[in-house]
Amino acid sequence: ARDGTAGRGEPGHGTQVGEIDVCGPATIALGGVAWTGVTTVPDGRLWWVSPCVLAAGAVVGFEMGVGIVRLNDSPVVITIAVGSSVGSLVLVITGGVPHGSAPPLLKFLMDGYIGPVPALALAFVAFAVVVCSFMSRTTIGQYIYAVGKGERAARFSGIRKTDVSVSAYVLSGVVAALAGANPTGFASR
């Protein structure tokens, strides 16, 4: 439906803004290709590759957010279209065969141990702390919760739902690109 309601989940389900994002796997693949293809030397390039990978995820999220919120199109249709485009880009970049290897730091995060504890478990705990802190202690995090709990109440509170929704999609894209490090590290064992 052109009214923007088709494909939307109930508020509080799925993403906090009550919309569906099915582009994650393609964005994860893009992140993984970037982590391996660009970082062909030891950890030396991670300092500039990491922000580039996260920025690519942000661009993907922004495209989805603008398509859904500003153009008022169905989240399912837009995220499938963007996901297909991103997946096609990954195929063009790799020629269907990924090249390179994960940097040693990513390999360590996936396979290494810090004492008796897997490094990946510690990374997930750290990530959860950062996300929980972000959502509970920042204005945008509080706005995402407010829009997800009730769009009407958020609107009466002066929260601009469109900006919050686009921001939520941008964050989703960044996290998906970051998640590309996980399969990259495992595949490079």
PDB file of N, CA and C in Angstrom, residues 49-130:
ATOM      1  N   VAL A  49      40.435   1.277   7.515  1.00  0.00           N
ATOM      2  CA  VAL A  49      39.436   0.419   6.885  1.00  0.00           C
ATOM      3  C   VAL A  49      38.179   0.332   7.757  1.00  0.00           C
ATOM      4  N   SER A  50      38.347   0.227   9.061  1.00  0.00           N
ATOM      5  CA  SER A  50      37.193   0.079   9.961  1.00  0.00           C
ATOM      6  C   SER A  50      36.185   1.211   9.802  1.00  0.00           C
ATOM      7  N   PRO A  51      36.611   2.487   9.852  1.00  0.00           N
ATOM      8  CA  PRO A  51      35.613   3.545   9.635  1.00  0.00           C
ATOM      9  C   PRO A  51      34.986   3.499   8.244  1.00  0.00           C
ATOM     10  N   CYS A  52      35.748   3.076   7.241  1.00  0.00           N
ATOM     11  CA  CYS A  52      35.189   2.977   5.883  1.00  0.00           C
ATOM     12  C   CYS A  52      34.113   1.898   5.804  1.00  0.00           C
ATOM     13  N   VAL A  53      34.361   0.751   6.440  1.00  0.00           N
ATOM     14  CA  VAL A  53      33.373  -0.331   6.454  1.00  0.00           C
ATOM     15  C   VAL A  53      32.105   0.127   7.173  1.00  0.00           C
ATOM     16  N   LEU A  54      32.276   0.788   8.323  1.00  0.00           N
ATOM     17  CA  LEU A  54      31.113   1.262   9.077  1.00  0.00           C
ATOM     18  C   LEU A  54      30.369   2.356   8.301  1.00  0.00           C
ATOM     19  N   ALA A  55      31.109   3.206   7.599  1.00  0.00           N
ATOM     20  CA  ALA A  55      30.468   4.242   6.783  1.00  0.00           C
ATOM     21  C   ALA A  55      29.672   3.615   5.642  1.00  0.00           C
ATOM     22  N   ALA A  56      30.195   2.546   5.042  1.00  0.00           N
ATOM     23  CA  ALA A  56      29.451   1.853   3.981  1.00  0.00           C
ATOM     24  C   ALA A  56      28.141   1.301   4.539  1.00  0.00           C
ATOM     25  N   GLY A  57      28.191   0.728   5.730  1.00  0.00           N
ATOM     26  CA  GLY A  57      26.968   0.251   6.373  1.00  0.00           C
ATOM     27  C   GLY A  57      26.002   1.383   6.653  1.00  0.00           C
ATOM     28  N   ALA A  58      26.530   2.544   7.073  1.00  0.00           N
ATOM     29  CA  ALA A  58      25.677   3.708   7.334  1.00  0.00           C
ATOM     30  C   ALA A  58      24.995   4.183   6.057  1.00  0.00           C
ATOM     31  N   VAL A  59      25.725   4.155   4.937  1.00  0.00           N
ATOM     32  CA  VAL A  59      25.140   4.570   3.652  1.00  0.00           C
ATOM     33  C   VAL A  59      23.993   3.625   3.272  1.00  0.00           C
ATOM     34  N   VAL A  60      24.218   2.324   3.446  1.00  0.00           N
ATOM     35  CA  VAL A  60      23.155   1.351   3.142  1.00  0.00           C
ATOM     36  C   VAL A  60      21.939   1.623   4.026  1.00  0.00           C
ATOM     37  N   GLY A  61      22.165   1.828   5.316  1.00  0.00           N
ATOM     38  CA  GLY A  61      21.059   2.119   6.229  1.00  0.00           C
ATOM     39  C   GLY A  61      20.343   3.414   5.876  1.00  0.00           C
ATOM     40  N   PHE A  62      21.108   4.433   5.488  1.00  0.00           N
ATOM     41  CA  PHE A  62      20.522   5.712   5.108  1.00  0.00           C
ATOM     42  C   PHE A  62      19.635   5.551   3.875  1.00  0.00           C
ATOM     43  N   GLU A  63      20.113   4.788   2.885  1.00  0.00           N
ATOM     44  CA  GLU A  63      19.300   4.547   1.683  1.00  0.00           C
ATOM     45  C   GLU A  63      17.971   3.893   2.050  1.00  0.00           C
ATOM     46  N   MET A  64      18.031   2.910   2.952  1.00  0.00           N
ATOM     47  CA  MET A  64      16.789   2.247   3.362  1.00  0.00           C
ATOM     48  C   MET A  64      15.888   3.208   4.111  1.00  0.00           C
ATOM     49  N   GLY A  65      16.469   3.953   5.059  1.00  0.00           N
ATOM     50  CA  GLY A  65      15.666   4.884   5.847  1.00  0.00           C
ATOM     51  C   GLY A  65      14.985   5.938   5.001  1.00  0.00           C
ATOM     52  N   VAL A  66      15.716   6.504   4.068  1.00  0.00           N
ATOM     53  CA  VAL A  66      15.133   7.528   3.196  1.00  0.00           C
ATOM     54  C   VAL A  66      14.044   6.925   2.319  1.00  0.00           C
ATOM     55  N   GLY A  67      14.303   5.738   1.767  1.00  0.00           N
ATOM     56  CA  GLY A  67      13.306   5.094   0.919  1.00  0.00           C
ATOM     57  C   GLY A  67      12.024   4.778   1.662  1.00  0.00           C
ATOM     58  N   ILE A  68      12.170   4.357   2.898  1.00  0.00           N
ATOM     59  CA  ILE A  68      10.993   3.953   3.676  1.00  0.00           C
ATOM     60  C   ILE A  68      10.286   5.155   4.285  1.00  0.00           C
ATOM     61  N   VAL A  69      11.053   6.029   4.919  1.00  0.00           N
ATOM     62  CA  VAL A  69      10.448   7.111   5.686  1.00  0.00           C
ATOM     63  C   VAL A  69      10.120   8.325   4.822  1.00  0.00           C
ATOM     64  N   ARG A  70      11.078   8.760   4.044  1.00  0.00           N
ATOM     65  CA  ARG A  70      10.865   9.982   3.257  1.00  0.00           C
ATOM     66  C   ARG A  70      10.003   9.730   2.027  1.00  0.00           C
ATOM     67  N   LEU A  71      10.188   8.574   1.374  1.00  0.00           N
ATOM     68  CA  LEU A  71       9.388   8.260   0.195  1.00  0.00           C
ATOM     69  C   LEU A  71       8.110   7.521   0.559  1.00  0.00           C
ATOM     70  N   ASN A  72       7.982   7.139   1.847  1.00  0.00           N
ATOM     71  CA  ASN A  72       6.787   6.481   2.371  1.00  0.00           C
ATOM     72  C   ASN A  72       6.482   5.178   1.632  1.00  0.00           C
ATOM     73  N   ASP A  73       7.529   4.403   1.364  1.00  0.00           N
ATOM     74  CA  ASP A  73       7.350   3.111   0.711  1.00  0.00           C
ATOM     75  C   ASP A  73       7.402   1.991   1.742  1.00  0.00           C
ATOM     76  N   SER A  74       6.986   0.812   1.343  1.00  0.00           N
ATOM     77  CA  SER A  74       6.946  -0.351   2.214  1.00  0.00           C
ATOM     78  C   SER A  74       8.356  -0.761   2.646  1.00  0.00           C
ATOM     79  N   PRO A  75       8.575  -0.971   3.953  1.00  0.00           N
ATOM     80  CA  PRO A  75       9.894  -1.398   4.423  1.00  0.00           C
ATOM     81  C   PRO A  75      10.370  -2.693   3.780  1.00  0.00           C
ATOM     82  N   VAL A  76       9.466  -3.636   3.564  1.00  0.00           N
ATOM     83  CA  VAL A  76       9.868  -4.909   2.965  1.00  0.00           C
ATOM     84  C   VAL A  76      10.377  -4.685   1.547  1.00  0.00           C
ATOM     85  N   VAL A  77       9.654  -3.906   0.766  1.00  0.00           N
ATOM     86  CA  VAL A  77      10.043  -3.659  -0.621  1.00  0.00           C
ATOM     87  C   VAL A  77      11.383  -2.928  -0.683  1.00  0.00           C
ATOM     88  N   ILE A  78      11.536  -1.876   0.099  1.00  0.00           N
ATOM     89  CA  ILE A  78      12.769  -1.078   0.064  1.00  0.00           C
ATOM     90  C   ILE A  78      13.956  -1.900   0.549  1.00  0.00           C
ATOM     91  N   THR A  79      13.817  -2.615   1.657  1.00  0.00           N
ATOM     92  CA  THR A  79      14.977  -3.360   2.169  1.00  0.00           C
ATOM     93  C   THR A  79      15.342  -4.521   1.252  1.00  0.00           C
ATOM     94  N   ILE A  80      14.375  -5.138   0.604  1.00  0.00           N
ATOM     95  CA  ILE A  80      14.704  -6.183  -0.374  1.00  0.00           C
ATOM     96  C   ILE A  80      15.425  -5.564  -1.569  1.00  0.00           C
ATOM     97  N   ALA A  81      14.956  -4.414  -2.037  1.00  0.00           N
ATOM     98  CA  ALA A  81      15.597  -3.750  -3.181  1.00  0.00           C
ATOM     99  C   ALA A  81      17.027  -3.327  -2.836  1.00  0.00           C
ATOM    100  N   VAL A  82      17.203  -2.701  -1.680  1.00  0.00           N
ATOM    101  CA  VAL A  82      18.549  -2.273  -1.279  1.00  0.00           C
ATOM    102  C   VAL A  82      19.431  -3.491  -1.033  1.00  0.00           C
ATOM    103  N   GLY A  83      18.884  -4.521  -0.405  1.00  0.00           N
ATOM    104  CA  GLY A  83      19.651  -5.746  -0.174  1.00  0.00           C
ATOM    105  C   GLY A  83      20.101  -6.402  -1.466  1.00  0.00           C
ATOM    106  N   SER A  84      19.220  -6.412  -2.455  1.00  0.00           N
ATOM    107  CA  SER A  84      19.588  -6.970  -3.767  1.00  0.00           C
ATOM    108  C   SER A  84      20.689  -6.149  -4.420  1.00  0.00           C
ATOM    109  N   SER A  85      20.596  -4.842  -4.311  1.00  0.00           N
ATOM    110  CA  SER A  85      21.626  -3.967  -4.871  1.00  0.00           C
ATOM    111  C   SER A  85      22.964  -4.175  -4.176  1.00  0.00           C
ATOM    112  N   VAL A  86      22.941  -4.269  -2.857  1.00  0.00           N
ATOM    113  CA  VAL A  86      24.177  -4.480  -2.100  1.00  0.00           C
ATOM    114  C   VAL A  86      24.758  -5.855  -2.418  1.00  0.00           C
ATOM    115  N   GLY A  87      23.908  -6.868  -2.485  1.00  0.00           N
ATOM    116  CA  GLY A  87      24.376  -8.203  -2.842  1.00  0.00           C
ATOM    117  C   GLY A  87      24.994  -8.232  -4.232  1.00  0.00           C
ATOM    118  N   SER A  88      24.390  -7.506  -5.161  1.00  0.00           N
ATOM    119  CA  SER A  88      24.958  -7.419  -6.507  1.00  0.00           C
ATOM    120  C   SER A  88      26.303  -6.714  -6.491  1.00  0.00           C
ATOM    121  N   LEU A  89      26.419  -5.669  -5.684  1.00  0.00           N
ATOM    122  CA  LEU A  89      27.695  -4.960  -5.549  1.00  0.00           C
ATOM    123  C   LEU A  89      28.782  -5.891  -5.012  1.00  0.00           C
ATOM    124  N   VAL A  90      28.427  -6.708  -4.033  1.00  0.00           N
ATOM    125  CA  VAL A  90      29.391  -7.676  -3.482  1.00  0.00           C
ATOM    126  C   VAL A  90      29.846  -8.644  -4.579  1.00  0.00           C
ATOM    127  N   LEU A  91      28.907  -9.122  -5.403  1.00  0.00           N
ATOM    128  CA  LEU A  91      29.282 -10.020  -6.507  1.00  0.00           C
ATOM    129  C   LEU A  91      30.198  -9.336  -7.517  1.00  0.00           C
ATOM    130  N   VAL A  92      29.919  -8.078  -7.808  1.00  0.00           N
ATOM    131  CA  VAL A  92      30.767  -7.344  -8.751  1.00  0.00           C
ATOM    132  C   VAL A  92      32.167  -7.163  -8.168  1.00  0.00           C
ATOM    133  N   ILE A  93      32.242  -6.799  -6.899  1.00  0.00           N
ATOM    134  CA  ILE A  93      33.542  -6.569  -6.251  1.00  0.00           C
ATOM    135  C   ILE A  93      34.364  -7.851  -6.216  1.00  0.00           C
ATOM    136  N   THR A  94      33.726  -8.956  -5.879  1.00  0.00           N
ATOM    137  CA  THR A  94      34.465 -10.210  -5.678  1.00  0.00           C
ATOM    138  C   THR A  94      34.545 -11.074  -6.925  1.00  0.00           C
ATOM    139  N   GLY A  95      33.720 -10.816  -7.912  1.00  0.00           N
ATOM    140  CA  GLY A  95      33.642 -11.708  -9.058  1.00  0.00           C
ATOM    141  C   GLY A  95      33.082 -13.065  -8.659  1.00  0.00           C
ATOM    142  N   GLY A  96      32.358 -13.097  -7.550  1.00  0.00           N
ATOM    143  CA  GLY A  96      31.770 -14.341  -7.056  1.00  0.00           C
ATOM    144  C   GLY A  96      32.699 -15.150  -6.169  1.00  0.00           C
ATOM    145  N   VAL A  97      33.957 -14.718  -6.052  1.00  0.00           N
ATOM    146  CA  VAL A  97      34.934 -15.436  -5.225  1.00  0.00           C
ATOM    147  C   VAL A  97      35.643 -14.425  -4.331  1.00  0.00           C
ATOM    148  N   PRO A  98      35.356 -14.435  -3.023  1.00  0.00           N
ATOM    149  CA  PRO A  98      36.030 -13.485  -2.129  1.00  0.00           C
ATOM    150  C   PRO A  98      37.547 -13.684  -2.138  1.00  0.00           C
ATOM    151  N   HIS A  99      38.261 -12.597  -2.014  1.00  0.00           N
ATOM    152  CA  HIS A  99      39.715 -12.625  -2.000  1.00  0.00           C
ATOM    153  C   HIS A  99      40.216 -12.077  -0.667  1.00  0.00           C
ATOM    154  N   GLY A 100      41.450 -12.397  -0.351  1.00  0.00           N
ATOM    155  CA  GLY A 100      42.055 -11.859   0.849  1.00  0.00           C
ATOM    156  C   GLY A 100      41.822 -12.731   2.060  1.00  0.00           C
ATOM    157  N   SER A 101      42.254 -12.219   3.170  1.00  0.00           N
ATOM    158  CA  SER A 101      42.134 -12.926   4.432  1.00  0.00           C
ATOM    159  C   SER A 101      41.859 -11.907   5.519  1.00  0.00           C
ATOM    160  N   ALA A 102      41.254 -12.355   6.578  1.00  0.00           N
ATOM    161  CA  ALA A 102      40.966 -11.449   7.684  1.00  0.00           C
ATOM    162  C   ALA A 102      42.259 -11.004   8.342  1.00  0.00           C
ATOM    163  N   PRO A 103      42.297  -9.774   8.823  1.00  0.00           N
ATOM    164  CA  PRO A 103      43.465  -9.310   9.564  1.00  0.00           C
ATOM    165  C   PRO A 103      43.647 -10.143  10.832  1.00  0.00           C
ATOM    166  N   PRO A 104      44.869 -10.237  11.329  1.00  0.00           N
ATOM    167  CA  PRO A 104      45.127 -11.043  12.532  1.00  0.00           C
ATOM    168  C   PRO A 104      44.249 -10.677  13.730  1.00  0.00           C
ATOM    169  N   LEU A 105      43.935  -9.399  13.892  1.00  0.00           N
ATOM    170  CA  LEU A 105      43.096  -9.002  15.027  1.00  0.00           C
ATOM    171  C   LEU A 105      41.706  -9.629  14.932  1.00  0.00           C
ATOM    172  N   LEU A 106      41.123  -9.641  13.735  1.00  0.00           N
ATOM    173  CA  LEU A 106      39.802 -10.259  13.574  1.00  0.00           C
ATOM    174  C   LEU A 106      39.875 -11.768  13.797  1.00  0.00           C
ATOM    175  N   LYS A 107      40.951 -12.391  13.309  1.00  0.00           N
ATOM    176  CA  LYS A 107      41.120 -13.830  13.545  1.00  0.00           C
ATOM    177  C   LYS A 107      41.205 -14.115  15.039  1.00  0.00           C
ATOM    178  N   PHE A 108      41.953 -13.259  15.754  1.00  0.00           N
ATOM    179  CA  PHE A 108      42.083 -13.452  17.200  1.00  0.00           C
ATOM    180  C   PHE A 108      40.734 -13.294  17.896  1.00  0.00           C
ATOM    181  N   LEU A 109      39.953 -12.294  17.486  1.00  0.00           N
ATOM    182  CA  LEU A 109      38.646 -12.090  18.111  1.00  0.00           C
ATOM    183  C   LEU A 109      37.727 -13.292  17.920  1.00  0.00           C
ATOM    184  N   MET A 110      37.863 -13.994  16.800  1.00  0.00           N
ATOM    185  CA  MET A 110      37.000 -15.133  16.533  1.00  0.00           C
ATOM    186  C   MET A 110      37.522 -16.434  17.137  1.00  0.00           C
ATOM    187  N   ASP A 111      38.836 -16.571  17.236  1.00  0.00           N
ATOM    188  CA  ASP A 111      39.426 -17.839  17.683  1.00  0.00           C
ATOM    189  C   ASP A 111      40.222 -17.754  18.984  1.00  0.00           C
ATOM    190  N   GLY A 112      40.620 -16.551  19.363  1.00  0.00           N
ATOM    191  CA  GLY A 112      41.538 -16.403  20.489  1.00  0.00           C
ATOM    192  C   GLY A 112      40.876 -16.481  21.851  1.00  0.00           C
ATOM    193  N   TYR A 113      41.712 -16.545  22.849  1.00  0.00           N
ATOM    194  CA  TYR A 113      41.268 -16.582  24.238  1.00  0.00           C
ATOM    195  C   TYR A 113      42.010 -15.513  25.025  1.00  0.00           C
ATOM    196  N   ILE A 114      41.323 -14.922  25.973  1.00  0.00           N
ATOM    197  CA  ILE A 114      41.949 -14.039  26.951  1.00  0.00           C
ATOM    198  C   ILE A 114      41.791 -14.761  28.278  1.00  0.00           C
ATOM    199  N   GLY A 115      42.872 -15.407  28.682  1.00  0.00           N
ATOM    200  CA  GLY A 115      42.789 -16.322  29.818  1.00  0.00           C
ATOM    201  C   GLY A 115      41.944 -17.507  29.389  1.00  0.00           C
ATOM    202  N   PRO A 116      40.994 -17.923  30.227  1.00  0.00           N
ATOM    203  CA  PRO A 116      40.140 -19.062  29.854  1.00  0.00           C
ATOM    204  C   PRO A 116      38.892 -18.664  29.057  1.00  0.00           C
ATOM    205  N   VAL A 117      38.721 -17.363  28.809  1.00  0.00           N
ATOM    206  CA  VAL A 117      37.490 -16.867  28.190  1.00  0.00           C
ATOM    207  C   VAL A 117      37.730 -16.586  26.703  1.00  0.00           C
ATOM    208  N   PRO A 118      36.850 -17.084  25.837  1.00  0.00           N
ATOM    209  CA  PRO A 118      36.990 -16.764  24.414  1.00  0.00           C
ATOM    210  C   PRO A 118      36.906 -15.254  24.175  1.00  0.00           C
ATOM    211  N   ALA A 119      37.789 -14.752  23.331  1.00  0.00           N
ATOM    212  CA  ALA A 119      37.806 -13.320  23.023  1.00  0.00           C
ATOM    213  C   ALA A 119      36.468 -12.874  22.427  1.00  0.00           C
ATOM    214  N   LEU A 120      35.837 -13.743  21.650  1.00  0.00           N
ATOM    215  CA  LEU A 120      34.553 -13.410  21.044  1.00  0.00           C
ATOM    216  C   LEU A 120      33.483 -13.164  22.110  1.00  0.00           C
ATOM    217  N   ALA A 121      33.473 -13.958  23.170  1.00  0.00           N
ATOM    218  CA  ALA A 121      32.505 -13.766  24.251  1.00  0.00           C
ATOM    219  C   ALA A 121      32.710 -12.403  24.906  1.00  0.00           C
ATOM    220  N   LEU A 122      33.964 -12.041  25.129  1.00  0.00           N
ATOM    221  CA  LEU A 122      34.243 -10.731  25.720  1.00  0.00           C
ATOM    222  C   LEU A 122      33.855  -9.598  24.769  1.00  0.00           C
ATOM    223  N   ALA A 123      34.092  -9.806  23.475  1.00  0.00           N
ATOM    224  CA  ALA A 123      33.704  -8.789  22.490  1.00  0.00           C
ATOM    225  C   ALA A 123      32.191  -8.610  22.469  1.00  0.00           C
ATOM    226  N   PHE A 124      31.432  -9.715  22.557  1.00  0.00           N
ATOM    227  CA  PHE A 124      29.972  -9.607  22.566  1.00  0.00           C
ATOM    228  C   PHE A 124      29.477  -8.906  23.830  1.00  0.00           C
ATOM    229  N   VAL A 125      30.087  -9.198  24.968  1.00  0.00           N
ATOM    230  CA  VAL A 125      29.705  -8.523  26.214  1.00  0.00           C
ATOM    231  C   VAL A 125      29.996  -7.024  26.093  1.00  0.00           C
ATOM    232  N   ALA A 126      31.172  -6.680  25.575  1.00  0.00           N
ATOM    233  CA  ALA A 126      31.519  -5.273  25.400  1.00  0.00           C
ATOM    234  C   ALA A 126      30.546  -4.589  24.441  1.00  0.00           C
ATOM    235  N   PHE A 127      30.199  -5.276  23.347  1.00  0.00           N
ATOM    236  CA  PHE A 127      29.255  -4.721  22.384  1.00  0.00           C
ATOM    237  C   PHE A 127      27.885  -4.505  23.039  1.00  0.00           C
ATOM    238  N   ALA A 128      27.426  -5.476  23.813  1.00  0.00           N
ATOM    239  CA  ALA A 128      26.129  -5.351  24.489  1.00  0.00           C
ATOM    240  C   ALA A 128      26.128  -4.174  25.461  1.00  0.00           C
ATOM    241  N   VAL A 129      27.216  -3.981  26.176  1.00  0.00           N
ATOM    242  CA  VAL A 129      27.322  -2.853  27.108  1.00  0.00           C
ATOM    243  C   VAL A 129      27.263  -1.529  26.345  1.00  0.00           C
ATOM    244  N   VAL A 130      27.987  -1.460  25.233  1.00  0.00           N
ATOM    245  CA  VAL A 130      27.985  -0.230  24.432  1.00  0.00           C
ATOM    246  C   VAL A 130      26.580   0.055  23.890  1.00  0.00           C
TER     247      VAL A 130
END
